[in-house]
Short mmCIF file of C-alpha atoms in Angstrom, two decimals:
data_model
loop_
_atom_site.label_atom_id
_atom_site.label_comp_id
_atom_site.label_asym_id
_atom_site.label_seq_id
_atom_site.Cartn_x
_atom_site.Cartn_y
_atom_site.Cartn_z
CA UNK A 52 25.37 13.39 94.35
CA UNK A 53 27.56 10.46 96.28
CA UNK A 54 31.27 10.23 95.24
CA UNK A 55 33.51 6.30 95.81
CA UNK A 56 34.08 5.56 99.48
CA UNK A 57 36.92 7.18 101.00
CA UNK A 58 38.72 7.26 104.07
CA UNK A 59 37.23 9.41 107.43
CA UNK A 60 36.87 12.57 107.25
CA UNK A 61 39.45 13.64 109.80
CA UNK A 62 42.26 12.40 107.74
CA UNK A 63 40.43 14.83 104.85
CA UNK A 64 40.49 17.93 106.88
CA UNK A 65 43.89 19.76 106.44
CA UNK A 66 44.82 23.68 106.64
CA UNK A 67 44.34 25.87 103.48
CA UNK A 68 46.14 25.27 100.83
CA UNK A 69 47.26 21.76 102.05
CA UNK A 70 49.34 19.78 99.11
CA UNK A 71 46.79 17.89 97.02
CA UNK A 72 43.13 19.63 98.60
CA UNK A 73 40.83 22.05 98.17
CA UNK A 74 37.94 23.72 100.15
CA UNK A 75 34.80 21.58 100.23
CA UNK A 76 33.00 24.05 98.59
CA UNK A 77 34.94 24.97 95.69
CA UNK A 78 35.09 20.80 95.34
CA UNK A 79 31.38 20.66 95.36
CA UNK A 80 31.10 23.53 92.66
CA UNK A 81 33.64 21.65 90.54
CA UNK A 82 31.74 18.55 90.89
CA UNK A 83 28.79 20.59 88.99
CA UNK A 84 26.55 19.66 92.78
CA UNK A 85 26.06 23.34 93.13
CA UNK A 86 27.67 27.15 93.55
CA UNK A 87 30.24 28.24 95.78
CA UNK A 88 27.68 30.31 97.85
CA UNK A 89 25.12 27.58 97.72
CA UNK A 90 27.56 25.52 99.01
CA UNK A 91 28.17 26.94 101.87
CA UNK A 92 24.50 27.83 103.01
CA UNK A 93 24.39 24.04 102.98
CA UNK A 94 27.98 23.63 105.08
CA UNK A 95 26.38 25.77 107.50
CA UNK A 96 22.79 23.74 107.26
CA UNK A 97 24.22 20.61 108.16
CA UNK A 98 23.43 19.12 104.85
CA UNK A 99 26.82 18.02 103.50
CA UNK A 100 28.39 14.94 104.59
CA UNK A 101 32.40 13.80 104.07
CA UNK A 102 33.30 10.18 104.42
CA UNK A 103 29.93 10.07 106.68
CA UNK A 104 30.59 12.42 109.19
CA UNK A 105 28.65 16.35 108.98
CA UNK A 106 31.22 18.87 107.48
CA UNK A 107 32.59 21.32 109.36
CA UNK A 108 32.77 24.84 107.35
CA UNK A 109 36.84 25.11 105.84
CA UNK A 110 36.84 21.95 105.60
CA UNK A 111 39.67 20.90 103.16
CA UNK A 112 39.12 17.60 101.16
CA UNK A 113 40.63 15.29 98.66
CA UNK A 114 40.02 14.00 95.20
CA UNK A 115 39.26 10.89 96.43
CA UNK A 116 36.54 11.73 99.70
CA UNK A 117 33.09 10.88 99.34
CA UNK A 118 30.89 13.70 99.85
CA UNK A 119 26.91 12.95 100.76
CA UNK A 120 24.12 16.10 100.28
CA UNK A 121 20.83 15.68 102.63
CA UNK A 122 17.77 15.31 100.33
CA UNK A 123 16.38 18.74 102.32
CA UNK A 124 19.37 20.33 100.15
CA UNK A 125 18.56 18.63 96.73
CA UNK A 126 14.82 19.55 97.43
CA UNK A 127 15.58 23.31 97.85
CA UNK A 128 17.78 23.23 94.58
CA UNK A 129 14.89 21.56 92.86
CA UNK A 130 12.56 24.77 93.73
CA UNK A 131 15.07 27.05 92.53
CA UNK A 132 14.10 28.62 88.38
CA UNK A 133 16.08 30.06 85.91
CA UNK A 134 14.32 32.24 83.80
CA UNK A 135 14.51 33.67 80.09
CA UNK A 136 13.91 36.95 79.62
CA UNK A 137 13.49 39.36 76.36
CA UNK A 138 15.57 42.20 78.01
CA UNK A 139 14.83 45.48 76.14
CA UNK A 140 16.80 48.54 75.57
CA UNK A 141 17.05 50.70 78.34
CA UNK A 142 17.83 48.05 81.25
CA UNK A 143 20.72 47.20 82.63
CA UNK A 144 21.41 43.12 83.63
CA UNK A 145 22.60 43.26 87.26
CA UNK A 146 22.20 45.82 89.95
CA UNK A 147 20.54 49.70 88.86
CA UNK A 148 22.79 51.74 88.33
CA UNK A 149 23.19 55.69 87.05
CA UNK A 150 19.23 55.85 87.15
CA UNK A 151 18.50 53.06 84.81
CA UNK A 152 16.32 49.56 85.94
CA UNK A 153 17.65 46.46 86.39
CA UNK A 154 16.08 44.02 84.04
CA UNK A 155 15.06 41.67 86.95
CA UNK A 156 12.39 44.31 87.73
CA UNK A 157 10.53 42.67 84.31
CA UNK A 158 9.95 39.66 86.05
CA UNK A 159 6.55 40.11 87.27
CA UNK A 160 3.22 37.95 86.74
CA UNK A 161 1.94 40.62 83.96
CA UNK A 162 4.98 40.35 81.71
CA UNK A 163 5.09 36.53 81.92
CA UNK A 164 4.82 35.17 78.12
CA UNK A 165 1.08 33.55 77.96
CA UNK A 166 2.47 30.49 75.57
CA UNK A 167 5.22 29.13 78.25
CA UNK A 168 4.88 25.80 78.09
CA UNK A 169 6.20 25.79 81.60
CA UNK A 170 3.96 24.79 84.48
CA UNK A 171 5.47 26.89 86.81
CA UNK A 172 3.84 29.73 87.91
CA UNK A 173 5.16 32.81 89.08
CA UNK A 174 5.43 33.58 93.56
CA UNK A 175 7.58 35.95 94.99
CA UNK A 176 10.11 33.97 96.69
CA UNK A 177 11.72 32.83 92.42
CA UNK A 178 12.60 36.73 92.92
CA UNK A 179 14.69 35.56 95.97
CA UNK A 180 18.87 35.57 95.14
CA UNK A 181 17.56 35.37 90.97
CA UNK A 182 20.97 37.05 89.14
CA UNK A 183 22.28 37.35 85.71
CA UNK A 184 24.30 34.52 84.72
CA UNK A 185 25.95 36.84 82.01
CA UNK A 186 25.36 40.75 80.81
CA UNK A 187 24.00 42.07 78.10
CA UNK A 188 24.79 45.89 77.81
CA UNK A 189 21.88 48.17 78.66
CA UNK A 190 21.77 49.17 74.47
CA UNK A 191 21.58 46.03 73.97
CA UNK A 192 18.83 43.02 73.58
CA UNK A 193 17.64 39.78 73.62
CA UNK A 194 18.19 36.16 75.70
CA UNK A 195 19.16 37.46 79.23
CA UNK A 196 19.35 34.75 81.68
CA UNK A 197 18.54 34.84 85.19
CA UNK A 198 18.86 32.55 87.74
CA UNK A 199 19.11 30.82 91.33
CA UNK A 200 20.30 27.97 90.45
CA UNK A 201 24.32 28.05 90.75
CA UNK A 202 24.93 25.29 88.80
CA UNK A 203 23.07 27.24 85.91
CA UNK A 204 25.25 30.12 86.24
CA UNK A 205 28.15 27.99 86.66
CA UNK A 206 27.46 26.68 83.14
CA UNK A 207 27.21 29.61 81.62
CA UNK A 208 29.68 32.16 83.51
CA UNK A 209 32.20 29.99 85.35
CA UNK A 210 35.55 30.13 84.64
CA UNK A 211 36.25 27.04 82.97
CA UNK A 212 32.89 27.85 80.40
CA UNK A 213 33.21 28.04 76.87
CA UNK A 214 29.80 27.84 75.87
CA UNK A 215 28.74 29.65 72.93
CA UNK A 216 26.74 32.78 72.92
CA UNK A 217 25.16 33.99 69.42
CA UNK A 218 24.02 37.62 68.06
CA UNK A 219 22.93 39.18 65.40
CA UNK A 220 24.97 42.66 65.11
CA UNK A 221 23.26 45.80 62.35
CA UNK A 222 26.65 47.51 61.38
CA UNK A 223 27.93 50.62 59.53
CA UNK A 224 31.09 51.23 57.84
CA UNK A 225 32.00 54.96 57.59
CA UNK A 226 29.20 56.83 56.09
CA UNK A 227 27.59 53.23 54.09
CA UNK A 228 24.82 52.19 56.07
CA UNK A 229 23.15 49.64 53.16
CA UNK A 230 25.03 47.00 51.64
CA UNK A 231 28.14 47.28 54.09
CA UNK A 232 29.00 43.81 52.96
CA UNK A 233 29.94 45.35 49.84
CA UNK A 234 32.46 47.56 51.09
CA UNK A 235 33.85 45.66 54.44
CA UNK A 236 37.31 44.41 53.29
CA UNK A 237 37.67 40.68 53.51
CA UNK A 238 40.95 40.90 55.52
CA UNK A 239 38.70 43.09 58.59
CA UNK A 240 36.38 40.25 58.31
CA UNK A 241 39.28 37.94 59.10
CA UNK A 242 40.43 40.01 62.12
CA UNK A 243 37.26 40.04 63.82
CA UNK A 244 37.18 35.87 62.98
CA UNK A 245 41.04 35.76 64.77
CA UNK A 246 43.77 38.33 65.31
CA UNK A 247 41.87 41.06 67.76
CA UNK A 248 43.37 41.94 71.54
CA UNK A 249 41.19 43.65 73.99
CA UNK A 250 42.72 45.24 77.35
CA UNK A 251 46.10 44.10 76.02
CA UNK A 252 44.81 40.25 75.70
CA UNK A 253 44.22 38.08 72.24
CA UNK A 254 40.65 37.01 72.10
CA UNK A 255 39.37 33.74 71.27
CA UNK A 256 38.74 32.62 67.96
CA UNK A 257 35.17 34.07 67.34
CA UNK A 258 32.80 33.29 64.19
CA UNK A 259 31.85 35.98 62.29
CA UNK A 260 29.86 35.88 58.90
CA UNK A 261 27.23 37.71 57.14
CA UNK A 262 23.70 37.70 57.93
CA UNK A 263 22.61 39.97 55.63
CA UNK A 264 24.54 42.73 53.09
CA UNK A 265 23.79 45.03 56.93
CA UNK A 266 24.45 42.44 59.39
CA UNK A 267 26.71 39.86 60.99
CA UNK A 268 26.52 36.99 62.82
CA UNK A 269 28.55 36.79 65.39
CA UNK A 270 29.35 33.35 67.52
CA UNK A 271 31.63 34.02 70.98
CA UNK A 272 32.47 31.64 73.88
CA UNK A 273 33.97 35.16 75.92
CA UNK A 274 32.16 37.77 76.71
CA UNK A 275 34.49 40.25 78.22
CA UNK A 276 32.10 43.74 78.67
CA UNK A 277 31.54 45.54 75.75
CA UNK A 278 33.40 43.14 73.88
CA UNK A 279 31.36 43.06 70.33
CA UNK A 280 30.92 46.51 70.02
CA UNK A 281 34.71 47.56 70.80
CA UNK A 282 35.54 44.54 68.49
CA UNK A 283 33.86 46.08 65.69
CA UNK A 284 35.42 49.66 66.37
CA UNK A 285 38.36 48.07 65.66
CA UNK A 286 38.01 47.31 62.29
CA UNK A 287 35.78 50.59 61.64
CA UNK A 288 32.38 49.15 62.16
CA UNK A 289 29.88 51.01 63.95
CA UNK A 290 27.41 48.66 65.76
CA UNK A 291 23.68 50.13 65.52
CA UNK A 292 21.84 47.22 66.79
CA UNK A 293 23.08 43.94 68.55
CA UNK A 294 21.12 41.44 69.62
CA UNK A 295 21.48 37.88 71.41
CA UNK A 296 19.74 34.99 70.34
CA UNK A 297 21.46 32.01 71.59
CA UNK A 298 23.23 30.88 74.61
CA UNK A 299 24.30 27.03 74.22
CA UNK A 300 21.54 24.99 73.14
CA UNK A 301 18.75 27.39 74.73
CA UNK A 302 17.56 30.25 72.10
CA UNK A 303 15.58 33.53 72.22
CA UNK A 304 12.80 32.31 69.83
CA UNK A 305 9.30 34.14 69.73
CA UNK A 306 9.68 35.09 72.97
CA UNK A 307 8.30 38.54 72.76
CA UNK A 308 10.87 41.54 74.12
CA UNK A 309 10.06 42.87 77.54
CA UNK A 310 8.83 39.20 78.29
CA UNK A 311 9.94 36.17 79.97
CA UNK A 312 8.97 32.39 80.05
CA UNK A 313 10.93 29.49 82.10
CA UNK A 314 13.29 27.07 81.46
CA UNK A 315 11.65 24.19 80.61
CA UNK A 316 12.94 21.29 82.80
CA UNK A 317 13.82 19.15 79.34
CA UNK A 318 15.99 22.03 78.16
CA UNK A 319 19.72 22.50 78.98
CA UNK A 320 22.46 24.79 78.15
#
């Protein structure tokens, strides 16, 4: 976490917005050291050091300063989990909302997978600041990841991400409900591939193919809300089932639904 010498810190600080610097904390984030919000906790802990003199919170820096974190900080990120959760129908991924459960209200010692390889083992403070790093509509399931980790979430959510995200998408066309493969003009195909706006912008190039004659694989590096399913109505595809099995390199697996296991500390997104 040390960045090349620089000069003192008081020839760092500078007002907002000065030419050539940014806040400490959005440098930290971009340095992959931690969140925004983490950050700042750690501004405010006396933990963060530029050119070798305590931070001040504001503080503006340069490329170029050398910024120091307290071992007390890299400890506490240490402790933090990110968990993977089978998220079922019926929940939704952040706060509750119009009666229904948030999905972090599965994370509990009785619906903890017995095969995780993980030695962690579950205490109440993991449930402390753990949020989706992503959604996943409440019809929908599979791989929901939640975390307190900011660089996790970061990773997955942050602006500059384009990590791919993978599901498996049950589909009719009309009234054809078997062998829609059959049926689904090539061209549509295309479209949902390349050529599809949503809330007057062009998506990204997505991969779409054939599972199976009744459902497609799809393969985004978006994930603007709702985005598969009003993809498909516009084409004429009616999603029935979509599921998420892969977010970067981590995937859903055996992991039974309404379960969750932990990030094992040799995997990575």
């Amino acid at each position: 976490m040390r960045q090349p010498p620089a000069r003192p810190v008081a020839a760092a600080a500078g007002t907002a917005g000065a030419p050539g610097t940014s806040r400490l904390n959005k440098r930290m984030a971009e340095l992959g050291m931690c969140s925004r919000r983490e950050a700042d906790d750690w501004i405010a802990q006396g933990w963060v050091k530029v050119n070798g003199q305590v931070a001040p919170m504001g503080l503006q820096v340069h490329a170029t300063d050398r910024i120091e974190v307290d071992k007390k900080a890299q400890g506490f990120q240490e402790q933090r989990v990110t968990i993977l959760l089978h998220k079922p129908m019926g929940y939704v991924s952040g706060q509750a909302e119009d009666g229904h459960t948030p999905a972090v209200a599965l994370i509990n010692p009785r619906t903890h997978w017995r095969e995780d390889p993980s030695r962690n083992r579950f205490s109440p403070p993991q449930l402390r600041g753990l949020a989706p790093a992503g959604r996943l509509d409440i019809d929908s399931v599979g791989l929901l990841v939640l975390t307190q980790d900011g660089r996790v979430a970061r990773q997955i959510i942050g602006e500059d991400s384009s990590m791919d995200k993978e599901y498996l998408v049950r589909v009719q066309y009309g009234d054809v409900a078997t062998n829609v493969q059959a049926v689904f003009p090539a061209q549509q195909l295309a479209r949902l591939c390349h050529g599809l706006s949503l809330d007057g912008q062009a998506l990204k190039p997505a991969r779409v193919e054939w599972q199976n004659p009744e459902q497609l694989r799809f393969v985004l590096t978006e994930g603007k809300k709702r985005q598969i399913r009003r993809m498909c109505e516009l084409v004429g595809l009616r999603v029935v089932g979509l599921k998420r099995i892969r977010i970067g390199r981590v995937t859903l697996g055996n992991l039974p639904v309404g379960q969750w296991r932990y990030l094992g500390p040799h995997e990575q997104f």
